[in-house]
Structures are given as structure tokens and as C-alpha cells.
Coordinates of N, CA and C in Angstrom, one line a residue:
M1 N 0.9 -0.5 -0.3 CA -0.1 -0.1 -0.1 C 1.2 1.5 0.3
S2 N 0.5 1.9 -1.3 CA 1.4 3.4 -1.1 C 0.1 4.9 -0.9
I3 N 1.1 5.7 -0.3 CA 0.8 7.4 0.6 C -0.2 7.6 -0.3
F4 N 0.2 7.1 -2.3 CA -0.1 8.5 -3.4 C -1.9 7.5 -3.1
W5 N -1.9 6.0 -2.4 CA -3.6 4.8 -3.6 C -3.4 4.9 -2.4
D6 N -5.2 5.2 -1.7 CA -6.1 4.6 -1.0 C -6.5 2.9 -0.9
V7 N -7.2 3.0 -0.2 CA -7.5 1.4 -0.2 C -8.2 0.7 -1.4
N8 N -9.5 1.4 -1.7 CA -9.8 0.7 -2.7 C -9.1 1.6 -4.2
G9 N -7.6 1.8 -4.1 CA -7.3 2.0 -5.1 C -7.0 3.3 -6.4
N10 N -7.7 4.3 -5.9 CA -8.1 5.5 -6.1 C -6.9 6.5 -5.7
F11 N -6.7 7.2 -6.4 CA -5.1 7.8 -6.2 C -5.6 8.9 -5.1
Q12 N -4.9 9.4 -4.5 CA -5.2 10.4 -3.4 C -4.1 11.5 -4.2
W13 N -5.4 12.9 -5.2 CA -4.6 14.5 -4.9 C -3.8 15.1 -3.8
S14 N -5.0 14.2 -2.6 CA -4.2 15.5 -1.3 C -2.3 15.2 -0.9
S15 N -1.9 13.5 -1.5 CA -0.8 13.3 -0.8 C -0.2 14.2 -1.8
I16 N 0.2 14.7 -3.3 CA 0.6 14.9 -4.2 C 1.1 16.3 -3.1
A17 N -0.5 17.1 -2.8 CA -0.2 18.5 -2.3 C 0.4 18.5 -1.0
A18 N 0.7 17.6 -0.7 CA 1.5 17.0 0.7 C 2.7 17.1 0.2
F19 N 3.4 16.1 -0.3 CA 4.2 16.6 -0.8 C 4.8 17.7 -1.4
V20 N 4.3 17.8 -2.3 CA 4.4 19.3 -2.8 C 4.9 20.3 -1.5
A21 N 3.8 20.3 -0.3 CA 3.9 21.7 0.1 C 5.2 20.9 1.6
L22 N 5.9 19.9 1.6 CA 6.8 19.5 2.4 C 8.0 19.5 1.4
L23 N 8.2 19.3 0.7 CA 9.3 19.6 -1.0 C 9.4 20.8 -0.6
S24 N 8.0 21.6 -0.6 CA 8.4 23.8 -0.2 C 9.0 23.9 0.9
T25 N 8.4 23.2 1.8 CA 8.9 23.7 2.9 C 10.7 23.2 3.1
I26 N 11.0 22.5 2.5 CA 12.4 22.5 3.0 C 13.3 22.6 2.1
I27 N 12.8 23.4 0.4 CA 13.8 24.2 0.3 C 13.7 26.0 0.7
M28 N 13.0 25.1 1.2 CA 12.8 27.4 1.9 C 13.9 27.6 3.2
V29 N 13.3 25.7 4.3 CA 14.8 26.0 5.1 C 16.0 26.5 4.5
I30 N 16.3 25.6 4.0 CA 18.0 25.6 3.5 C 18.0 27.4 2.3
M31 N 16.9 28.1 1.7 CA 17.7 29.0 1.1 C 17.3 30.0 2.8
Q32 N 16.6 30.0 3.8 CA 16.6 30.4 4.8 C 18.2 30.5 5.8
I33 N 18.8 29.3 4.9 CA 19.6 28.9 6.0 C 21.0 29.1 5.4
F34 N 21.1 29.2 4.4 CA 21.7 30.4 2.7 C 21.5 31.1 3.5
N35 N 20.8 32.2 3.3 CA 20.8 33.4 3.3 C 21.0 34.1 5.6
N36 N 21.0 33.5 6.1 CA 21.1 33.7 7.4 C 22.9 33.4 7.9
K37 N 23.4 32.6 6.9 CA 24.9 32.6 7.1 C 25.8 33.2 6.2
K38 N 24.7 34.1 5.2 CA 25.3 35.5 4.3 C 25.0 36.0 5.3
S39 N 23.9 36.6 5.9 CA 23.6 37.8 6.7 C 24.7 38.1 7.5
I40 N 24.8 36.9 8.4 CA 26.0 36.8 9.8 C 27.4 36.7 9.6
D41 N 27.6 36.3 7.8 CA 29.2 36.9 7.6 C 29.1 38.3 6.8
A42 N 28.5 38.7 6.4 CA 28.3 40.4 6.0 C 28.6 41.0 7.1
N43 N 27.6 40.8 7.8 CA 27.6 41.6 9.5 C 28.7 41.2 10.2
L44 N 29.3 40.4 10.5 CA 31.1 40.1 10.7 C 31.9 40.9 10.6
K45 N 32.0 40.2 8.6 CA 32.6 41.6 8.4 C 32.8 43.5 8.7
A46 N 31.3 43.6 8.6 CA 31.3 44.8 8.8 C 31.3 45.2 10.2
K47 N 31.3 44.2 12.0 CA 31.7 44.7 12.7 C 33.1 44.3 12.9
S48 N 34.0 43.9 12.3 CA 34.9 43.8 12.5 C 35.9 45.4 12.2
R49 N 35.3 45.5 11.0 CA 35.9 46.5 9.7 C 35.5 47.7 10.5
V50 N 34.3 47.8 11.4 CA 34.3 49.3 12.7 C 34.8 48.9 13.6
E51 N 35.8 48.1 14.1 CA 36.3 48.3 15.3 C 37.6 48.5 14.3
W52 N 38.4 48.3 13.4 CA 39.2 48.2 12.8 C 39.6 50.1 12.6
I53 N 38.5 50.9 12.1 CA 38.7 52.2 11.7 C 37.9 52.3 13.2
Q54 N 37.9 52.6 14.2 CA 38.0 52.8 15.6 C 39.1 52.5 16.3
S55 N 40.2 52.0 16.0 CA 41.6 51.7 16.0 C 42.6 52.6 15.4
V56 N 42.0 52.7 14.0 CA 43.1 53.6 13.0 C 42.8 54.6 14.0
R57 N 41.6 55.4 13.6 CA 41.1 56.9 14.2 C 41.3 57.3 15.5
K58 N 42.0 56.5 16.5 CA 42.2 56.6 17.8 C 43.8 56.7 17.6
L59 N 44.5 55.8 17.0 CA 45.9 55.7 17.1 C 46.2 57.4 15.8
S60 N 45.6 57.4 14.6 CA 45.5 59.1 13.9 C 45.8 59.7 14.7
A61 N 44.7 59.8 15.5 CA 44.9 61.6 16.4 C 46.1 61.0 17.5
D62 N 46.3 60.0 18.0 CA 47.5 59.8 19.1 C 48.6 60.6 18.2
F63 N 48.8 59.9 16.8 CA 50.3 60.3 16.8 C 49.8 61.8 16.1
I64 N 49.2 62.5 16.0 CA 48.8 64.6 15.0 C 49.3 64.6 17.1
R65 N 48.3 64.3 18.4 CA 48.8 64.6 19.5 C 50.4 64.5 19.9
V66 N 50.8 63.3 18.7 CA 52.2 63.8 20.3 C 53.5 64.4 18.8
S67 N 52.6 64.7 18.0 CA 53.8 65.4 17.2 C 53.2 66.9 17.8
Y68 N 52.3 67.1 17.3 CA 51.5 68.6 18.5 C 52.8 68.5 19.8
E69 N 53.0 67.8 20.5 CA 53.7 67.0 21.9 C 55.0 67.3 21.9
Y70 N 55.8 67.4 20.8 CA 57.3 67.0 20.7 C 57.5 68.5 19.6
K71 N 57.1 69.2 19.1 CA 56.7 70.5 18.1 C 56.6 71.4 20.0
G72 N 55.4 71.4 20.9 CA 56.1 72.0 21.5 C 56.8 72.2 22.6
L73 N 57.3 70.9 22.4 CA 59.2 71.0 24.0 C 59.4 71.6 23.2
M74 N 59.6 71.2 21.4 CA 60.9 72.7 20.7 C 60.7 74.7 20.7
D75 N 59.3 74.3 20.8 CA 58.8 75.7 21.6 C 60.3 77.5 22.1
E76 N 60.4 76.8 22.7 CA 61.6 77.3 23.4 C 62.9 77.3 23.1
Y77 N 62.8 76.6 22.2 CA 64.8 76.7 21.8 C 64.5 77.6 20.2
I78 N 63.1 78.1 19.7 CA 63.4 78.1 18.3 C 63.0 79.6 18.5
K79 N 63.0 80.4 17.5 CA 62.3 82.0 16.7 C 62.3 81.9 15.5
I80 N 60.7 82.5 14.9 CA 60.4 82.7 13.7 C 60.8 84.2 13.4
D81 N 61.5 84.2 12.4 CA 62.1 85.2 12.0 C 61.2 86.2 10.4
K82 N 61.5 87.1 9.8 CA 60.3 87.7 9.0 C 60.3 86.9 7.8
E83 N 60.5 86.0 7.3 CA 60.1 85.4 5.9 C 59.5 83.6 6.7
K84 N 59.4 84.0 8.6 CA 58.3 82.3 8.9 C 59.7 81.3 8.6
N85 N 60.5 81.9 9.1 CA 61.5 80.3 8.9 C 61.5 80.5 10.4
I86 N 61.9 78.9 10.5 CA 62.5 78.7 11.7 C 63.6 78.9 12.4
I87 N 64.0 79.3 13.0 CA 65.2 79.9 13.3 C 65.9 78.9 14.5
F88 N 66.9 78.3 15.0 CA 66.8 77.3 16.0 C 67.7 77.9 16.8
I89 N 67.3 78.5 18.4 CA 68.3 79.1 19.6 C 69.2 79.0 19.8
D90 N 71.0 78.7 19.9 CA 71.6 78.6 20.6 C 71.9 78.5 21.5
K91 N 71.3 77.4 22.8 CA 70.7 77.1 23.6 C 70.7 75.7 24.0
P92 N 71.9 74.8 24.7 CA 71.6 74.0 25.0 C 70.2 72.9 25.8
I93 N 70.0 71.8 24.6 CA 68.9 71.3 25.6 C 68.9 70.4 26.4
E94 N 68.8 71.2 27.9 CA 69.6 69.5 28.4 C 68.4 69.5 29.7
G95 N 68.9 68.9 30.6 CA 68.3 68.3 32.0 C 66.8 67.9 31.6
E96 N 65.7 68.0 32.6 CA 64.2 67.4 31.8 C 64.4 67.8 30.8
T97 N 63.9 68.5 30.1 CA 63.0 69.2 28.5 C 64.1 67.5 27.7
K98 N 65.6 68.3 28.0 CA 66.2 66.9 27.1 C 65.4 65.5 27.9
S99 N 65.4 65.2 28.0 CA 64.6 64.1 29.4 C 63.1 64.0 28.6
K100 N 62.5 65.0 28.3 CA 60.7 64.5 28.2 C 60.8 64.2 26.4
M101 N 62.3 65.0 26.0 CA 62.6 64.9 24.3 C 62.3 63.5 23.8
G102 N 63.4 63.4 24.7 CA 63.9 61.7 23.9 C 62.6 61.1 24.5
E103 N 61.9 61.1 25.7 CA 60.5 60.4 25.9 C 59.6 60.7 24.9
K104 N 59.4 62.1 24.4 CA 58.4 62.4 23.1 C 58.7 61.4 21.6
W105 N 59.7 61.8 21.6 CA 60.5 61.7 19.6 C 60.1 59.9 20.1
T106 N 60.9 59.2 21.5 CA 60.6 57.4 21.7 C 59.1 57.0 20.9
E107 N 57.7 57.8 22.5 CA 56.8 57.9 21.7 C 56.1 58.0 20.5
F108 N 57.0 59.3 20.0 CA 56.1 59.4 18.5 C 56.3 58.6 17.6
L109 N 57.9 57.9 17.5 CA 58.3 57.4 16.3 C 57.9 55.8 16.8
Y110 N 56.9 55.6 17.9 CA 56.6 54.3 18.8 C 54.7 53.7 17.6
T111 N 54.2 55.2 17.5 CA 53.4 55.9 17.8 C 53.2 55.3 15.7
Y112 N 54.0 56.4 14.9 CA 54.3 56.2 13.6 C 53.8 54.8 13.0
N113 N 55.3 53.9 13.7 CA 55.6 52.5 13.4 C 54.2 51.9 13.4
L114 N 53.6 51.8 14.7 CA 52.2 51.0 15.0 C 51.0 51.2 14.2
F115 N 51.3 53.0 13.6 CA 50.3 53.1 13.2 C 51.0 52.5 11.1
L116 N 51.9 52.9 10.9 CA 52.4 51.3 9.3 C 52.4 49.7 10.1
L117 N 51.5 49.3 10.6 CA 51.3 48.8 10.6 C 50.0 47.8 10.4
Y118 N 49.2 49.4 10.3 CA 47.5 48.7 10.3 C 47.7 48.9 8.2
F119 N 48.2 49.8 7.9 CA 48.9 49.8 6.2 C 49.7 49.4 5.5
N120 N 48.4 48.3 4.3 CA 50.2 47.6 3.3 C 50.4 48.4 2.8
E121 N 51.4 48.6 1.5 CA 51.5 49.9 0.5 C 50.7 48.5 -0.8
G122 N 50.1 49.1 -1.5 CA 49.1 50.0 -2.0 C 48.1 51.0 -2.8
E123 N 48.1 50.8 -4.0 CA 47.7 51.8 -4.9 C 46.0 51.4 -5.3
K124 N 45.7 50.3 -4.3 CA 44.3 50.4 -4.9 C 43.2 51.5 -4.0
T125 N 42.3 51.5 -4.9 CA 41.4 52.5 -4.5 C 39.8 51.6 -5.2
D126 N 38.2 52.7 -4.8 CA 37.9 51.6 -5.0 C 36.2 52.5 -4.8
K127 N 35.2 52.5 -4.7 CA 34.0 53.7 -5.1 C 34.2 54.0 -3.5
F128 N 33.9 53.0 -2.2 CA 33.9 53.6 -0.8 C 35.0 54.1 -0.8
N129 N 36.2 53.9 -1.2 CA 37.3 54.8 -0.7 C 38.4 55.8 -1.9
K130 N 38.1 56.5 -3.0 CA 39.5 57.2 -4.1 C 41.1 57.3 -3.4
I131 N 40.8 56.7 -1.5 CA 42.3 57.2 -0.7 C 43.2 55.5 -0.9
S132 N 43.9 55.3 -1.7 CA 45.1 54.4 -1.8 C 45.8 54.1 -0.5
N133 N 46.2 53.3 0.2 CA 47.2 52.6 1.2 C 48.2 53.8 1.0
D134 N 49.0 53.5 -0.4 CA 50.5 54.2 -0.5 C 49.8 55.7 -0.2
T135 N 48.8 56.3 -0.5 CA 48.8 57.4 0.1 C 49.1 57.9 1.8
I136 N 48.3 57.7 2.4 CA 48.4 57.6 3.2 C 49.3 56.9 4.0
I137 N 50.4 56.3 3.7 CA 51.6 56.0 4.4 C 52.8 57.1 4.3
K138 N 51.9 57.8 2.8 CA 53.5 59.0 2.6 C 52.8 59.9 3.1
S139 N 51.5 60.2 3.6 CA 51.2 61.0 4.2 C 51.5 61.2 5.6
A140 N 52.0 59.5 6.6 CA 52.5 59.9 7.9 C 53.6 59.9 7.8
E141 N 54.2 59.1 7.0 CA 55.9 59.6 6.5 C 56.3 61.1 6.4
N142 N 56.0 61.9 5.7 CA 56.0 63.4 5.0 C 56.1 64.0 7.3
L143 N 54.7 63.8 7.6 CA 54.4 64.2 8.9 C 55.5 63.6 10.6
R144 N 56.2 62.4 9.6 CA 57.3 61.9 10.3 C 58.8 63.5 10.2
E145 N 58.8 63.4 8.6 CA 60.0 64.1 8.5 C 60.0 65.0 9.1
E146 N 58.3 66.2 9.5 CA 58.4 66.9 9.5 C 58.6 67.8 11.0
V147 N 58.4 66.3 11.6 CA 58.9 66.2 13.3 C 60.4 66.4 13.1
K148 N 60.4 64.9 12.3 CA 62.2 64.6 13.0 C 63.5 66.3 12.3
N149 N 62.4 67.2 11.6 CA 62.7 67.8 11.3 C 63.3 68.9 12.7
F150 N 62.5 68.5 13.5 CA 62.2 70.3 15.0 C 63.3 68.4 15.8
H151 N 63.8 67.1 15.3 CA 64.3 67.1 15.9 C 65.8 67.0 15.6
Y152 N 66.3 66.7 14.5 CA 67.8 67.3 14.1 C 68.0 68.6 14.1
K153 N 66.7 68.9 14.6 CA 67.3 70.8 14.6 C 67.9 71.2 13.0
V154 N 67.0 70.8 12.0 CA 67.4 71.5 10.8 C 66.7 72.9 10.3
N155 N 68.0 74.1 10.2 CA 67.6 75.3 10.2 C 66.7 75.3 8.5
G156 N 65.5 76.6 9.2 CA 65.6 77.2 7.8 C 63.9 76.5 7.3
M157 N 63.5 75.7 8.1 CA 62.2 75.2 7.8 C 61.4 76.1 8.0
K158 N 60.0 76.4 7.1 CA 59.3 77.0 7.7 C 57.8 76.9 8.6
E159 N 57.9 77.3 9.5 CA 56.8 77.3 10.7 C 55.6 76.3 9.8
K160 N 55.1 76.7 9.7 CA 53.7 76.4 9.0 C 54.2 75.4 8.6
Q161 N 55.7 75.2 7.5 CA 55.3 73.5 7.2 C 55.6 72.0 7.6
F162 N 55.3 72.7 8.9 CA 54.8 71.7 10.4 C 53.5 71.2 9.7
Y163 N 53.0 71.9 10.0 CA 51.1 71.9 9.6 C 50.9 71.5 8.1
Y164 N 51.2 71.8 7.7 CA 50.4 72.5 6.3 C 51.3 70.6 5.1
K165 N 52.7 71.0 6.1 CA 53.6 69.5 4.7 C 53.3 68.3 5.9
G166 N 52.4 68.5 7.0 CA 52.8 67.1 8.0 C 51.7 67.0 8.3
I167 N 51.2 68.1 8.9 CA 49.8 67.0 10.4 C 48.4 67.5 9.3
K168 N 48.0 68.3 8.5 CA 47.3 68.9 7.8 C 47.1 67.5 6.4
P169 N 47.8 67.2 5.5 CA 47.2 66.1 4.5 C 47.0 65.1 5.0
F170 N 47.8 64.7 6.8 CA 47.7 63.0 6.9 C 46.6 62.9 7.9
R171 N 46.2 63.6 8.1 CA 45.0 64.3 8.7 C 44.1 64.2 8.2
N172 N 43.6 65.4 7.3 CA 43.0 65.3 6.3 C 42.5 63.7 4.8
N173 N 44.2 63.0 4.7 CA 43.6 62.0 4.3 C 43.2 60.5 5.0
M174 N 43.5 60.9 6.1 CA 43.2 60.1 7.5 C 41.0 59.9 6.9
R175 N 41.3 60.9 7.3 CA 39.5 61.7 7.3 C 38.6 60.8 5.8
Q176 N 39.3 61.2 4.5 CA 38.7 60.7 3.6 C 38.9 59.0 3.7
Y177 N 40.1 58.4 3.9 CA 40.2 57.0 3.9 C 39.2 56.3 5.2
L178 N 39.4 56.2 6.2 CA 38.1 56.2 6.9 C 36.9 56.2 6.7
K179 N 36.6 57.2 5.8 CA 35.1 57.5 5.5 C 34.8 57.1 4.5
G180 N 35.9 56.2 3.7 CA 35.5 54.8 2.4 C 35.0 54.3 3.6
E181 N 35.8 54.1 4.4 CA 35.5 52.3 5.1 C 34.9 52.2 6.0
W182 N 34.5 53.1 6.3 CA 33.3 53.5 6.7 C 31.8 53.3 5.9
D183 N 31.9 53.8 5.3 CA 30.7 53.3 3.9 C 31.1 52.0 3.6
R184 N 32.0 51.6 3.5 CA 32.3 50.7 3.1 C 31.3 49.1 3.9
A185 N 31.8 49.0 4.9 CA 31.7 48.9 6.7 C 29.3 48.7 6.2
K186 N 29.1 50.0 6.0 CA 27.8 50.1 6.7 C 27.4 49.3 5.0
S187 N 27.8 49.3 3.9 CA 27.4 48.8 3.4 C 27.7 46.9 2.9
G188 N 27.7 46.5 4.4 CA 28.3 44.8 4.6 C 29.1 44.4 3.6
K189 N 30.0 44.8 3.7 CA 31.1 44.6 2.8 C 33.0 44.5 2.9

């Protein structure tokens, strides 16, 4: 005896309907599992990307902060001439100030190197992000050079170069880059 036939040998159309309903339910469950897995994967990627963005944002702000703090330590050893050149005063840097400068330089290099560890070299851009990793790395290197100019007391550097060639391009590139990554995370990619 079959589930498709009754005791009198008549074909049971309702059993076909039940079989089709069961098959549809199984297919729907499989599709739902597949869609749930896809959604979970997208959410995990987005969450990881947002955490990465927050880490890089904080590290970028620390990099800028330490740069300004180091420059601040140099302020009593420099003067600005009429052409806005920085002239280093012939005054020995010693004692607590020298120690603070050494600590701040070490903190600056640590922050710089930690920052670079977040970025692999590359020129790749996409619809979310128009700034490449190479551009980010270059702006970090420029800021490092500006602070290094203070550290090694290079004469003739323009006062505003520290900000306009160092801080500002780095900060602006990071803002644009992180915005692109944020848009990518929001789209689940």
C-alpha cells in the first residue's frame, strides 16, 4: 500500500499536495539557512571593519597629538624670522627638557610605526575609498619628516610647513580614507 493510493486503489491527490508542500518547506528552510549564513558573514565583516576603523582613528589622533607635543617642547628653543623661517636658538637642551624630548621622540616613533602596521602598501582604490594605502603611508612619512626636522634641528624650515606639509595632509587623508571604509562597512562589504 502506498501513500498515494487509498484502500480502494484510488489515487490520492491530497498526498501529492502534501508532498509538494513538504518539498517547498524543505527548500525554504535550506534557502533561509543560506541567507542567514550570508547575513551573519556580512555582519561579522562589517563589525570587524568598524572596530578596525575605530582603532585607526584613535591611533591617527594619537599620532597628531604626539607630533604637537613634541613641537611644543621645542618652542622655547626656536624663534621665527620675518620670512617665517624657524631659527633654532643657540641654547643647549638639557636636563628635564632633554629627557622629555627623548621620551616624546620615542613615543612619536612608536605611534608612527604602529600606525604603519595597519596599512599594507598598495595603490588600490574603489568606489568607497578614493585614497590608496600608499597615499596614507606617504602622508604619515611626511609628518614624520616634519617632526624629525625639529628633532634634528634642521634650520630654515618654514613654521607653517609642520602643519601644512605634515599634520594637515595626514589628517585629511585619514578622514577621507576612514570615511570610505565606513561606507564600505555600512554596505556590508
